[in-house]
Short mmCIF file of C-alpha atoms in Angstrom, two decimals:
data_model
loop_
_atom_site.label_atom_id
_atom_site.label_comp_id
_atom_site.label_asym_id
_atom_site.label_seq_id
_atom_site.Cartn_x
_atom_site.Cartn_y
_atom_site.Cartn_z
CA MET A 1 132.09 141.30 53.82
CA THR A 2 133.03 140.25 57.32
CA THR A 3 135.53 141.98 59.58
CA THR A 4 138.06 139.18 59.39
CA ASP A 5 141.67 140.04 58.80
CA LEU A 6 142.28 138.37 55.44
CA ALA A 7 143.27 141.29 53.26
CA ALA A 8 146.00 139.65 51.19
CA PRO A 9 143.73 138.55 48.30
CA ALA A 10 142.31 142.06 48.03
CA LEU A 11 145.78 143.59 47.96
CA ALA A 12 146.92 141.14 45.29
CA ALA A 13 143.94 142.14 43.17
CA GLY A 14 144.99 145.77 43.27
CA ALA A 15 142.45 147.05 45.75
CA PRO A 16 143.09 150.51 47.23
CA ARG A 17 145.54 150.51 50.10
CA SER A 18 143.11 151.88 52.65
CA ALA A 19 143.99 152.23 56.31
CA GLY A 20 141.98 149.11 57.13
CA LEU A 21 143.79 146.97 54.54
CA ALA A 22 147.18 148.29 55.63
CA LEU A 23 146.45 147.38 59.25
CA ASP A 24 145.31 143.94 58.13
CA ARG A 25 148.51 143.33 56.22
CA TRP A 26 150.78 144.54 59.01
CA ARG A 27 148.60 143.35 61.89
CA VAL A 28 151.33 141.63 63.91
CA PRO A 29 153.89 144.51 63.75
CA PHE A 30 151.09 147.01 64.45
CA THR A 31 149.87 145.05 67.47
CA LEU A 32 153.38 144.65 68.85
CA ALA A 33 154.13 148.35 68.34
CA VAL A 34 151.07 149.26 70.39
CA LEU A 35 151.96 146.74 73.09
CA CYS A 36 155.51 148.13 73.28
CA VAL A 37 154.29 151.59 74.32
CA LEU A 38 151.47 150.37 76.55
CA PRO A 39 153.40 150.54 79.87
CA PHE A 40 154.15 154.22 79.25
CA VAL A 41 150.61 155.39 78.40
CA LEU A 42 148.52 153.48 80.95
CA PRO A 43 148.07 154.60 84.57
CA SER A 44 150.25 151.75 85.87
CA GLN A 45 152.59 149.09 84.56
CA ALA A 46 150.59 146.44 86.44
CA LEU A 47 147.56 147.39 84.35
CA ALA A 48 149.66 147.06 81.19
CA VAL A 49 150.66 143.52 82.20
CA ASN A 50 147.01 142.62 82.80
CA VAL A 51 146.03 144.01 79.39
CA LEU A 52 148.80 141.93 77.80
CA ILE A 53 147.75 138.72 79.55
CA TYR A 54 144.00 139.09 79.16
CA GLY A 55 144.44 140.34 75.61
CA LEU A 56 146.30 137.14 74.77
CA PHE A 57 143.60 135.14 76.55
CA THR A 58 141.02 136.88 74.39
CA VAL A 59 143.07 136.22 71.24
CA GLY A 60 142.85 132.50 72.00
CA PHE A 61 139.12 132.67 72.62
CA ASN A 62 138.61 134.80 69.50
CA LEU A 63 140.27 132.11 67.39
CA LEU A 64 137.39 129.80 68.29
CA PHE A 65 134.52 132.28 68.57
CA GLY A 66 135.37 135.06 66.13
CA TYR A 67 137.00 133.00 63.40
CA THR A 68 135.41 129.57 63.76
CA GLY A 69 132.00 130.69 65.00
CA LEU A 70 131.87 128.49 68.11
CA LEU A 71 130.80 130.20 71.34
CA SER A 72 132.33 128.57 74.39
CA PHE A 73 131.33 129.37 77.97
CA GLY A 74 134.16 127.31 79.44
CA HIS A 75 137.44 128.79 78.26
CA ALA A 76 138.47 129.61 81.82
CA ALA A 77 139.28 125.89 82.09
CA PHE A 78 142.24 126.31 79.73
CA PHE A 79 143.40 129.63 81.18
CA GLY A 80 143.21 128.21 84.70
CA ALA A 81 144.78 124.89 83.70
CA GLY A 82 147.77 126.67 82.22
CA ALA A 83 148.16 128.76 85.38
CA TYR A 84 147.69 125.87 87.83
CA LEU A 85 149.97 123.46 86.00
CA THR A 86 152.69 126.10 85.80
CA GLY A 87 152.39 126.86 89.52
CA MET A 88 152.18 123.21 90.56
CA SER A 89 155.23 122.34 88.47
CA ILE A 90 157.23 124.93 90.39
CA VAL A 91 155.77 124.24 93.86
CA HIS A 92 155.56 120.44 93.85
CA PHE A 93 158.24 119.41 91.36
CA GLY A 94 160.77 122.23 91.51
CA PHE A 95 160.65 122.95 87.78
CA GLY A 96 162.33 126.01 86.35
CA TRP A 97 160.24 128.75 84.78
CA PHE A 98 160.47 127.46 81.20
CA PRO A 99 159.69 123.76 81.84
CA ALA A 100 156.83 124.93 84.07
CA MET A 101 155.43 127.12 81.28
CA LEU A 102 155.81 124.27 78.80
CA THR A 103 153.93 121.98 81.18
CA GLY A 104 151.13 124.52 81.48
CA VAL A 105 150.72 124.98 77.73
CA VAL A 106 150.88 121.25 76.95
CA GLY A 107 148.45 120.44 79.77
CA ALA A 108 145.98 123.09 78.61
CA SER A 109 146.25 121.76 75.04
CA LEU A 110 145.51 118.18 76.16
CA LEU A 111 142.57 119.39 78.24
CA SER A 112 141.20 121.32 75.27
CA ALA A 113 141.52 118.20 73.13
CA VAL A 114 139.39 116.23 75.60
CA ILE A 115 136.77 118.95 76.10
CA GLY A 116 136.76 119.77 72.40
CA ALA A 117 136.23 116.15 71.37
CA LEU A 118 133.17 115.99 73.63
CA SER A 119 131.83 119.44 72.77
CA ILE A 120 131.98 119.51 68.97
CA ARG A 121 129.40 116.74 68.83
CA THR A 122 126.82 119.42 69.69
CA ARG A 123 125.77 122.73 68.14
CA GLY A 124 124.45 126.12 69.15
CA ILE A 125 123.31 126.57 72.73
CA TYR A 126 124.04 122.91 73.45
CA PHE A 127 127.70 123.48 72.57
CA CYS A 128 127.78 126.47 74.95
CA MET A 129 126.25 124.46 77.77
CA VAL A 130 128.51 121.44 77.29
CA THR A 131 131.64 123.60 77.41
CA LEU A 132 130.29 125.33 80.52
CA ALA A 133 129.49 122.03 82.25
CA LEU A 134 132.89 120.48 81.48
CA ALA A 135 134.69 123.63 82.63
CA GLN A 136 132.77 123.49 85.91
CA LEU A 137 133.97 119.91 86.37
CA VAL A 138 137.55 121.18 86.06
CA TYR A 139 136.75 123.94 88.57
CA TYR A 140 135.41 121.52 91.17
CA LEU A 141 138.28 119.11 90.57
CA ALA A 142 140.71 121.92 91.43
CA LEU A 143 138.59 122.83 94.45
CA GLN A 144 138.64 119.29 95.82
CA ALA A 145 142.31 118.58 95.09
CA SER A 146 143.36 121.07 97.76
CA GLY A 147 146.61 119.23 98.49
CA TRP A 148 147.80 120.08 94.99
CA THR A 149 145.93 123.28 94.14
CA GLY A 150 145.39 124.95 97.51
CA GLY A 151 141.62 124.53 97.21
CA GLU A 152 139.53 127.66 97.68
CA ASN A 153 142.61 129.59 98.86
CA GLY A 154 144.32 129.09 95.53
CA LEU A 155 147.87 127.96 94.83
CA ARG A 156 150.47 130.03 96.68
CA GLY A 157 154.06 129.80 97.77
CA PHE A 158 155.93 130.22 94.49
CA THR A 159 157.75 133.27 93.19
CA VAL A 160 160.00 133.37 90.15
CA ALA A 161 162.25 136.30 90.97
CA ARG A 162 164.61 135.90 88.01
CA ALA A 163 164.27 134.12 84.71
CA GLY A 164 167.56 132.70 83.52
CA LEU A 165 168.26 132.94 79.78
CA PRO A 166 170.87 131.30 77.53
CA GLY A 167 174.24 132.98 77.59
CA GLY A 168 174.19 133.73 81.28
CA PHE A 169 171.61 136.51 80.98
CA SER A 170 168.63 136.83 83.28
CA VAL A 171 165.50 138.95 83.62
CA ASN A 172 164.44 140.46 86.93
CA LEU A 173 160.77 139.53 87.17
CA LEU A 174 160.37 141.68 90.27
CA ASP A 175 160.90 144.74 88.08
CA PRO A 176 157.51 145.57 86.46
CA LEU A 177 158.96 146.89 83.21
CA GLN A 178 161.37 144.01 82.69
CA LYS A 179 158.63 141.56 83.51
CA TYR A 180 156.25 143.18 81.01
CA TYR A 181 158.66 142.91 78.09
CA PHE A 182 159.68 139.40 79.13
CA LEU A 183 156.05 138.27 79.01
CA MET A 184 155.52 140.21 75.80
CA VAL A 185 158.07 138.01 74.01
CA PHE A 186 155.80 134.99 74.50
CA ALA A 187 152.72 137.01 73.52
CA ALA A 188 154.52 138.10 70.34
CA LEU A 189 155.33 134.49 69.43
CA ALA A 190 151.70 133.52 70.02
CA LEU A 191 150.44 136.42 67.86
CA TRP A 192 152.80 135.45 65.05
CA PHE A 193 151.60 131.86 65.30
CA VAL A 194 147.90 132.84 65.25
CA SER A 195 148.50 135.13 62.27
CA ARG A 196 150.21 132.31 60.38
CA VAL A 197 147.29 130.01 61.16
CA LEU A 198 144.79 132.55 59.87
CA ASN A 199 146.78 133.09 56.67
CA SER A 200 147.04 129.35 56.01
CA PRO A 201 144.54 127.14 54.17
CA PHE A 202 143.38 126.00 57.60
CA GLY A 203 142.49 129.61 58.40
CA ALA A 204 140.30 129.71 55.31
CA ALA A 205 138.74 126.40 56.36
CA ILE A 206 137.70 127.58 59.83
CA GLU A 207 136.16 130.71 58.34
CA ALA A 208 134.30 128.58 55.83
CA VAL A 209 132.91 126.55 58.74
CA ARG A 210 131.87 129.76 60.47
CA GLU A 211 130.09 131.17 57.43
CA ASN A 212 128.22 128.01 56.41
CA GLU A 213 129.00 124.67 57.98
CA THR A 214 126.74 122.73 55.61
CA ARG A 215 128.30 124.26 52.52
CA ALA A 216 131.82 123.72 53.92
CA ARG A 217 131.03 120.03 54.38
CA ALA A 218 129.64 119.84 50.85
CA CYS A 219 132.88 121.39 49.54
CA GLY A 220 134.84 118.50 51.05
CA PHE A 221 136.03 119.99 54.34
CA ASP A 222 136.26 117.68 57.33
CA VAL A 223 134.17 119.98 59.52
CA GLU A 224 134.49 118.02 62.77
CA ARG A 225 138.25 117.71 62.47
CA THR A 226 138.55 121.40 61.60
CA LYS A 227 136.50 122.45 64.63
CA LEU A 228 138.46 120.15 66.94
CA LEU A 229 141.81 121.47 65.76
CA ALA A 230 140.59 125.05 66.12
CA PHE A 231 139.41 124.21 69.65
CA ILE A 232 142.82 122.77 70.57
CA LEU A 233 144.75 125.73 69.14
CA SER A 234 142.44 128.09 70.98
CA GLY A 235 142.98 126.21 74.24
CA ALA A 236 146.76 126.24 73.77
CA VAL A 237 146.86 130.04 73.38
CA CYS A 238 144.58 130.49 76.39
CA GLY A 239 146.80 128.11 78.37
CA LEU A 240 149.83 130.23 77.47
CA ALA A 241 148.02 133.29 78.80
CA GLY A 242 147.40 131.34 82.01
CA THR A 243 151.07 130.48 82.40
CA LEU A 244 151.98 134.16 82.00
CA SER A 245 149.39 135.04 84.63
CA ALA A 246 150.94 132.58 87.08
CA LEU A 247 154.43 134.04 86.57
CA HIS A 248 153.02 137.54 86.92
CA LEU A 249 151.00 137.06 90.11
CA SER A 250 153.06 134.31 91.76
CA ILE A 251 149.71 132.87 92.89
CA VAL A 252 146.89 131.08 91.10
CA PRO A 253 143.47 132.00 92.50
CA LEU A 254 140.64 129.50 92.15
CA ASP A 255 138.73 132.20 90.25
CA ALA A 256 141.05 131.56 87.31
CA LEU A 257 138.85 128.51 86.58
CA SER A 258 135.50 130.12 87.40
CA VAL A 259 132.60 130.87 85.09
CA HIS A 260 133.22 134.55 85.87
CA THR A 261 136.56 134.34 84.04
CA SER A 262 134.85 132.63 81.09
CA SER A 263 132.28 135.42 80.92
CA ILE A 264 134.96 138.12 81.08
CA VAL A 265 136.72 136.82 77.97
CA VAL A 266 133.40 136.78 76.08
CA MET A 267 132.79 140.41 77.04
CA MET A 268 136.32 141.45 76.05
CA THR A 269 135.91 139.81 72.66
CA MET A 270 132.58 141.52 72.01
CA LEU A 271 133.88 144.92 73.17
CA GLY A 272 136.94 144.76 70.93
CA GLY A 273 135.38 143.03 67.95
CA ALA A 274 134.97 139.33 67.30
CA GLY A 275 136.83 138.13 64.23
CA SER A 276 139.39 140.97 64.27
CA PHE A 277 143.06 140.47 65.08
CA PHE A 278 143.74 143.54 67.23
CA GLY A 279 140.23 143.68 68.70
CA PRO A 280 140.98 141.36 71.67
CA PHE A 281 143.55 143.79 73.05
CA VAL A 282 141.19 146.72 72.55
CA GLY A 283 138.47 144.83 74.40
CA ALA A 284 140.83 143.86 77.22
CA LEU A 285 142.05 147.44 77.51
CA VAL A 286 138.55 148.92 77.65
CA PHE A 287 137.26 146.34 80.12
CA LEU A 288 140.22 146.62 82.48
CA LEU A 289 140.27 150.42 82.28
CA ILE A 290 136.58 150.56 83.20
CA GLU A 291 137.23 148.15 86.07
CA ASP A 292 140.25 150.15 87.23
CA VAL A 293 138.48 153.52 87.15
CA ALA A 294 134.96 152.49 88.18
CA SER A 295 136.17 150.46 91.15
CA LEU A 296 137.55 153.70 92.62
CA TRP A 297 134.03 155.16 92.64
CA THR A 298 131.91 152.22 93.66
CA SER A 299 132.15 148.58 94.70
CA HIS A 300 129.43 147.83 92.11
CA TRP A 301 131.69 148.48 89.15
CA GLN A 302 130.32 145.35 87.44
CA LEU A 303 127.06 147.25 86.91
CA ILE A 304 128.90 149.94 84.95
CA VAL A 305 130.70 147.31 82.86
CA GLY A 306 127.36 145.60 82.19
CA ILE A 307 125.75 148.83 81.01
CA VAL A 308 128.68 149.57 78.69
CA PHE A 309 128.58 146.02 77.34
CA ILE A 310 124.84 146.19 76.62
CA ALA A 311 125.31 149.53 74.87
CA PHE A 312 127.99 148.10 72.60
CA VAL A 313 125.95 145.01 71.77
CA LEU A 314 122.96 147.18 70.82
CA PHE A 315 124.66 150.04 69.00
CA MET A 316 128.09 148.72 67.94
CA PRO A 317 127.71 144.94 67.52
CA LYS A 318 131.03 144.62 65.68
CA GLY A 319 132.88 146.05 68.66
CA ILE A 320 135.25 148.99 68.77
CA TRP A 321 138.04 147.74 66.54
CA GLY A 322 135.75 145.70 64.32
CA SER A 323 133.65 148.81 63.63
CA LEU A 324 136.74 150.87 62.80
CA ILE A 325 137.97 148.20 60.37
CA ALA A 326 134.53 147.99 58.73
CA LEU A 327 134.43 151.80 58.38
CA ALA A 328 137.91 151.89 56.83
CA ARG A 329 136.94 149.21 54.33
CA ARG A 330 133.76 151.04 53.36
CA GLU A 331 135.77 154.19 52.74
CA GLY A 332 138.28 152.18 50.69
CA ARG A 333 135.47 150.83 48.45
CA ALA A 334 133.90 154.27 48.14
CA SER A 335 137.20 155.79 46.97
CA ARG A 336 137.49 153.46 43.99
#
């Protein structure tokens, strides 16, 4: 049995209500409950915001890698596109915060449709390399279009101090706590949407493609269409994370599109547990905590992260949360 979060059939069949199955069933409320207390248990509220944003970024990537079985090395293109389009909409066109966010998400979705349509024609390492190459094209396009993107200095000069809401209400985005919960609303909507996708027949289809593409095709699934749609949905969620990053930082660094950002999301997914719902946030938390603590000791904190990553790949390949879910399920079967 895999570590995917599809426990409903087992519950309907009368399986024991183990801790793992309970967390599967209530995965969205559980995730949101943890995110609600995050600003109060982490060393800083800024770190909590980063965990929220990069956790959502990893959720989008995990939809493609963990659930569909497609490893992309170019997902920074969608994260960065969402951030850049949001910032450019504010700087160059004077959009409000919500139209700017909508522009970022729609733009990232369209970009993922183009890159996905070109990438799904390949498999394995060729798929990885094609996504990497196309993402690098987006990176160099942003670098050259300095009049729009700021080039190597990044996009600067925009700050959303307050977010106006219906009814005359507003949120002070200069207050770290208010900003965190404001951004969390969009993360919660994205998590609900991803959970609904995974519980739908389409969710079963993408997992069928992951387990055995040939057999899925023989069963009548349109494999190419399924992979393309999964790619687009993944890009849309990553683009949303990028828009939240732009509102949070009030700048968009060129590194948002770099291969380094693509590699970070792969590491976060592996640390937390590919194919698990809450794993992306665990991976983001562990990675960012190591970065936050290790960077105080040495400028070579990447070496420490690399050692930890290698250790997890060798000794805990399912990741932290994926291993806990697998252990809970084994205990549930043993208690029958």
